[in-house]
Every structure is written in C-alpha cells, then in structure tokens.
mmCIF file of C-alpha atoms in Angstrom:
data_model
loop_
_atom_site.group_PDB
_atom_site.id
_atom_site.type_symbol
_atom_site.label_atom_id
_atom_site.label_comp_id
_atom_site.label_asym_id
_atom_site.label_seq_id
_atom_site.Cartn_x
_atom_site.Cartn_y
_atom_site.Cartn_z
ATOM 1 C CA UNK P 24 14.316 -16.586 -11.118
ATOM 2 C CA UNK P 25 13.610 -12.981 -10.858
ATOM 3 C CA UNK P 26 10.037 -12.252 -10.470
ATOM 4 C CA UNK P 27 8.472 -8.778 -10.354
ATOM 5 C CA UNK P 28 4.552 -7.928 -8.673
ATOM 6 C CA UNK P 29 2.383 -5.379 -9.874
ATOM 7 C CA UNK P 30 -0.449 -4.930 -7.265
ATOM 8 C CA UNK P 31 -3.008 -3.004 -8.877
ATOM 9 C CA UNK P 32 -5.864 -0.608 -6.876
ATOM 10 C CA UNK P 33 -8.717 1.158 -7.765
ATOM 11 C CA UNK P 34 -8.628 4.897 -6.713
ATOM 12 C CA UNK P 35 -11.143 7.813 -6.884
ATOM 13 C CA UNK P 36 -8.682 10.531 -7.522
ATOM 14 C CA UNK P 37 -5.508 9.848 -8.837
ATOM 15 C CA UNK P 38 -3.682 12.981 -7.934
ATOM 16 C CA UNK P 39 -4.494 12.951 -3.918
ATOM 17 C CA UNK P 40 -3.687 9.138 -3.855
ATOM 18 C CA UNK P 41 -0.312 10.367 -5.656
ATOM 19 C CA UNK P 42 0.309 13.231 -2.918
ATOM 20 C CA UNK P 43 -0.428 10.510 -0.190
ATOM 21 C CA UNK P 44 2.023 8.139 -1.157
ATOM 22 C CA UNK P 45 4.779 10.511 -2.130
ATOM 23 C CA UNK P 46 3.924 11.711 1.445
ATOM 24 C CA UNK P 47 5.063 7.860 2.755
ATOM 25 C CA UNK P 48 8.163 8.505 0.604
ATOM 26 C CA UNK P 49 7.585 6.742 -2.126
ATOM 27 C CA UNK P 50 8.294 7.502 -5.791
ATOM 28 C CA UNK P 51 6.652 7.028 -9.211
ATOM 29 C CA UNK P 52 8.042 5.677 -12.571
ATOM 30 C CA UNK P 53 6.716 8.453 -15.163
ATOM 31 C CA UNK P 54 6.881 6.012 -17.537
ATOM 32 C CA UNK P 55 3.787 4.190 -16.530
ATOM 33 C CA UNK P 56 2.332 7.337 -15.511
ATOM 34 C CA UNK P 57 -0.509 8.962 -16.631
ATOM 35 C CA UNK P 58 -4.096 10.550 -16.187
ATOM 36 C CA UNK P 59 -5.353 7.070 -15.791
ATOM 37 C CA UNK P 60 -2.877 5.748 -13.754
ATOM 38 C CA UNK P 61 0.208 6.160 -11.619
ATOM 39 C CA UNK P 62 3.019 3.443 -11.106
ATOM 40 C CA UNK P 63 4.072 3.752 -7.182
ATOM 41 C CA UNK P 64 7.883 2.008 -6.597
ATOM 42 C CA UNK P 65 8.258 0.264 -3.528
ATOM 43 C CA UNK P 66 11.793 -1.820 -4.903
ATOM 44 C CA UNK P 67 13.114 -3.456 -7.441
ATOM 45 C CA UNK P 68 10.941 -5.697 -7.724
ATOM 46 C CA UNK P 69 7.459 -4.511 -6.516
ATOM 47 C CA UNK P 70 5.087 -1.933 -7.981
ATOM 48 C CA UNK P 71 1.656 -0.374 -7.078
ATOM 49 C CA UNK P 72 -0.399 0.609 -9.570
ATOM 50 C CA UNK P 73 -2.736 3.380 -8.756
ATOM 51 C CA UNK P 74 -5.649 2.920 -11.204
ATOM 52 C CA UNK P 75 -8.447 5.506 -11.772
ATOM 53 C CA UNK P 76 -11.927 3.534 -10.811
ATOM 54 C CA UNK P 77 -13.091 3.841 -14.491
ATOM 55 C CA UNK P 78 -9.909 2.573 -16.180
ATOM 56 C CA UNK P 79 -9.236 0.043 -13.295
ATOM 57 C CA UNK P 80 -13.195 -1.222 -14.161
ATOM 58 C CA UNK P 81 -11.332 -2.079 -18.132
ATOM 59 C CA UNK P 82 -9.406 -5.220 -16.346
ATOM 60 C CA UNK P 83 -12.167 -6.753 -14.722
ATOM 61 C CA UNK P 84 -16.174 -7.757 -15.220
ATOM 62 C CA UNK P 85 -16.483 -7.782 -11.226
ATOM 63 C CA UNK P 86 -17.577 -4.952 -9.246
ATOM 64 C CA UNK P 87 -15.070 -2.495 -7.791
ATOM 65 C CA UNK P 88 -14.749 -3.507 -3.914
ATOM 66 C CA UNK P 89 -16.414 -0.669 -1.427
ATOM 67 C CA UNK P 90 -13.174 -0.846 0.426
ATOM 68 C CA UNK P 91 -15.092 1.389 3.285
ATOM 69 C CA UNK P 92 -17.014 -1.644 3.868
ATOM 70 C CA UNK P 93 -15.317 -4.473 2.314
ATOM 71 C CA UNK P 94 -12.115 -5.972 2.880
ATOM 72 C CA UNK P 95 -10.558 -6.618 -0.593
ATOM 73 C CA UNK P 96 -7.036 -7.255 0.427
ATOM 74 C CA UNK P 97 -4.317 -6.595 3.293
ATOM 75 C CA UNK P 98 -1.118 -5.520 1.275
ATOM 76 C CA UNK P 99 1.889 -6.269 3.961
ATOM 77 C CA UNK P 100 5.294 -4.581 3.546
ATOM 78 C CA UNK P 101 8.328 -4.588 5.703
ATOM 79 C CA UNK P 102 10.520 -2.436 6.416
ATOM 80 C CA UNK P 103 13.985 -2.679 7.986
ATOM 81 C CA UNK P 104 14.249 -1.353 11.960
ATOM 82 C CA UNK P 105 11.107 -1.807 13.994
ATOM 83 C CA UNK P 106 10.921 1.971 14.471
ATOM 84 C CA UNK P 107 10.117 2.410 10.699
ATOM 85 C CA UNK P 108 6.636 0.531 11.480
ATOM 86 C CA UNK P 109 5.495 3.707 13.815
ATOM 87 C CA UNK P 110 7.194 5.874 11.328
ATOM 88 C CA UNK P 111 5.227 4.846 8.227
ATOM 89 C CA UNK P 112 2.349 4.661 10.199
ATOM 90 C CA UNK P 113 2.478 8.182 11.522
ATOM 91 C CA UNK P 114 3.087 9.571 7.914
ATOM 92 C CA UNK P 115 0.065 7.866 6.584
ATOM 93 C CA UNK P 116 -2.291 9.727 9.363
ATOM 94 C CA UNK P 117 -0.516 13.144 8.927
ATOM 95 C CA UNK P 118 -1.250 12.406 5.062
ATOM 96 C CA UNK P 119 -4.802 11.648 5.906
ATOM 97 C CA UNK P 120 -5.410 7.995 6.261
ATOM 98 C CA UNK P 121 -6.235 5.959 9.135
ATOM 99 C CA UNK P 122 -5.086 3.869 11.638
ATOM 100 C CA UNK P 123 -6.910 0.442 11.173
ATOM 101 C CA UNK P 124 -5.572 -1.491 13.933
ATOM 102 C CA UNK P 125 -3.752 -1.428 17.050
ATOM 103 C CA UNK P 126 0.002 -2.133 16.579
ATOM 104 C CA UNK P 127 1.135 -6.002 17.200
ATOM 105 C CA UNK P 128 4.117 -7.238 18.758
ATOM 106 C CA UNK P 129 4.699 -10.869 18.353
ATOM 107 C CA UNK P 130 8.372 -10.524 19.817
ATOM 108 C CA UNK P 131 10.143 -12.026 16.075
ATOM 109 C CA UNK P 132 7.547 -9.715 14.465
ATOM 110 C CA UNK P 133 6.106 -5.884 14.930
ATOM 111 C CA UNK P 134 3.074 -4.787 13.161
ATOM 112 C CA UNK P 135 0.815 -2.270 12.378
ATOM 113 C CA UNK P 136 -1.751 -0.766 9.767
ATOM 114 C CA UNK P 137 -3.430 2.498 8.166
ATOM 115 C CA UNK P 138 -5.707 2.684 5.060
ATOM 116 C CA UNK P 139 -5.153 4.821 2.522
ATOM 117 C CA UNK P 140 -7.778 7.331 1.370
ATOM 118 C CA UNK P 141 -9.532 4.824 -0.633
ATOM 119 C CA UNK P 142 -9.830 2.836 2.777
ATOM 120 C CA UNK P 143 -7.018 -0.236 1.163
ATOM 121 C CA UNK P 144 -5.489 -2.009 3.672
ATOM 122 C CA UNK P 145 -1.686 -1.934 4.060
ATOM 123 C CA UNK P 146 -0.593 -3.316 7.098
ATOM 124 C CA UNK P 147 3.593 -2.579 7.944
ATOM 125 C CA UNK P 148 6.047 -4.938 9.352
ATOM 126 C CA UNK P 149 9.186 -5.324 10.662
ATOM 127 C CA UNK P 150 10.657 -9.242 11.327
ATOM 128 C CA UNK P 151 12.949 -9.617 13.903
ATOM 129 C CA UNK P 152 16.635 -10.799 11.997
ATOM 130 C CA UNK P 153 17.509 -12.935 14.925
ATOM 131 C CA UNK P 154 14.491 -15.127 14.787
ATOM 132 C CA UNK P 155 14.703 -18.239 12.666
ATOM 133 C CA UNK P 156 11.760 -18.028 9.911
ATOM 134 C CA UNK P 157 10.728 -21.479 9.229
#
C-alpha cells in the first residue's frame, strides 16, 4: 500500500522559510504553492508543508506552539552516507538555523539536529546498512 505524509508547520514568513530550505536542497511543488503556503519535497512520498501562521491557525482550534519554548515535534529524516548528517547540518547553520544538539553516534546509527528559523525540530540520520533493524 502506498502511503504518502504531509507534515504540516506553522511559519512566520513564508518566503525566508522557502530560501532556507531551498538552501538544504530541497525543492517545492508550485502546484501547492502559494502566498499562504509552500509544499517542500523531500521524496516520493513525503511532503512539508510550510504554512503561514494565520492560514495554518484555519486547520486547528489549538494554539500555535511557541516552538522557541515548546517542543511541538522532532521531524527525523535520513539520509544515505553518514557524511550527509554533518552536511545537512552545516547547510542549515550557514542558512541561519541552529544547532540543537550535539551529534550522536550509536555505532548502527549517526545523528544530529538544527532548527529551522521558526525554532522546529528536525533532527538528521543516517542508519548503518550492515546493522540488522529489528
């Protein structure tokens, strides 16, 4: 069964959250694209969607998160050679977000994590392919 995410995020300004990402590399379907929001592809299968704080506020009676002070989530993605952790990592400071922890390395597993300018959490991983995931 194929099965697609969209994880959406509140942002305060669309256009420098747009610059940051396309800074990590990623790309942007123009079809879901517009002053209120921005869809951000990371595969196939897996989408970001970059919400404006007032339209993101139209899915939801809750609060928007204070992300500064709050953790809301941890969004984890992997990537493919254990140098592409440091990699990612480094383009997300030079882009203008933050380191938020040390890096990890659990021998099967490497990790590591910035926030983006809205302070959300996205932590980058690379498994090891020769240890047995059980």
């Amino acid at each position: 069964m194929a099965t697609n995410i969209f994880v959406n995020i509140p942002v305060k300004n669309l256009k420098k959250s747009m610059d940051f990402f396309a800074a990590l590399g990623y790309q942007f379907n123009p079809n879901f694209t517009n002053d209120e929001g921005a869809c951000m592809v990371v595969s196939d299968t897996i989408y970001v969607m970059l919400l404006v704080e007032r339209f993101f506020k139209t899915f939801t009676t809750k609060e928007i998160c204070d992300a500064s002070k709050n953790t809301e989530s941890i969004i984890c993605l992997s990537v493919e050679k254990k140098d592409q952790v440091e990699e990612m990592i480094d383009k997300a400071v030079a882009a203008g977000g933050s380191i938020y922890s040390e890096p990890q390395d659990h021998g099967f597993m490497y990790q590591h994590a910035f926030q983006d300018l809205d302070n959300h959490l996205w932590e980058i991983v690379w498994l090891n392919p020769d240890a047995a995931l059980a």
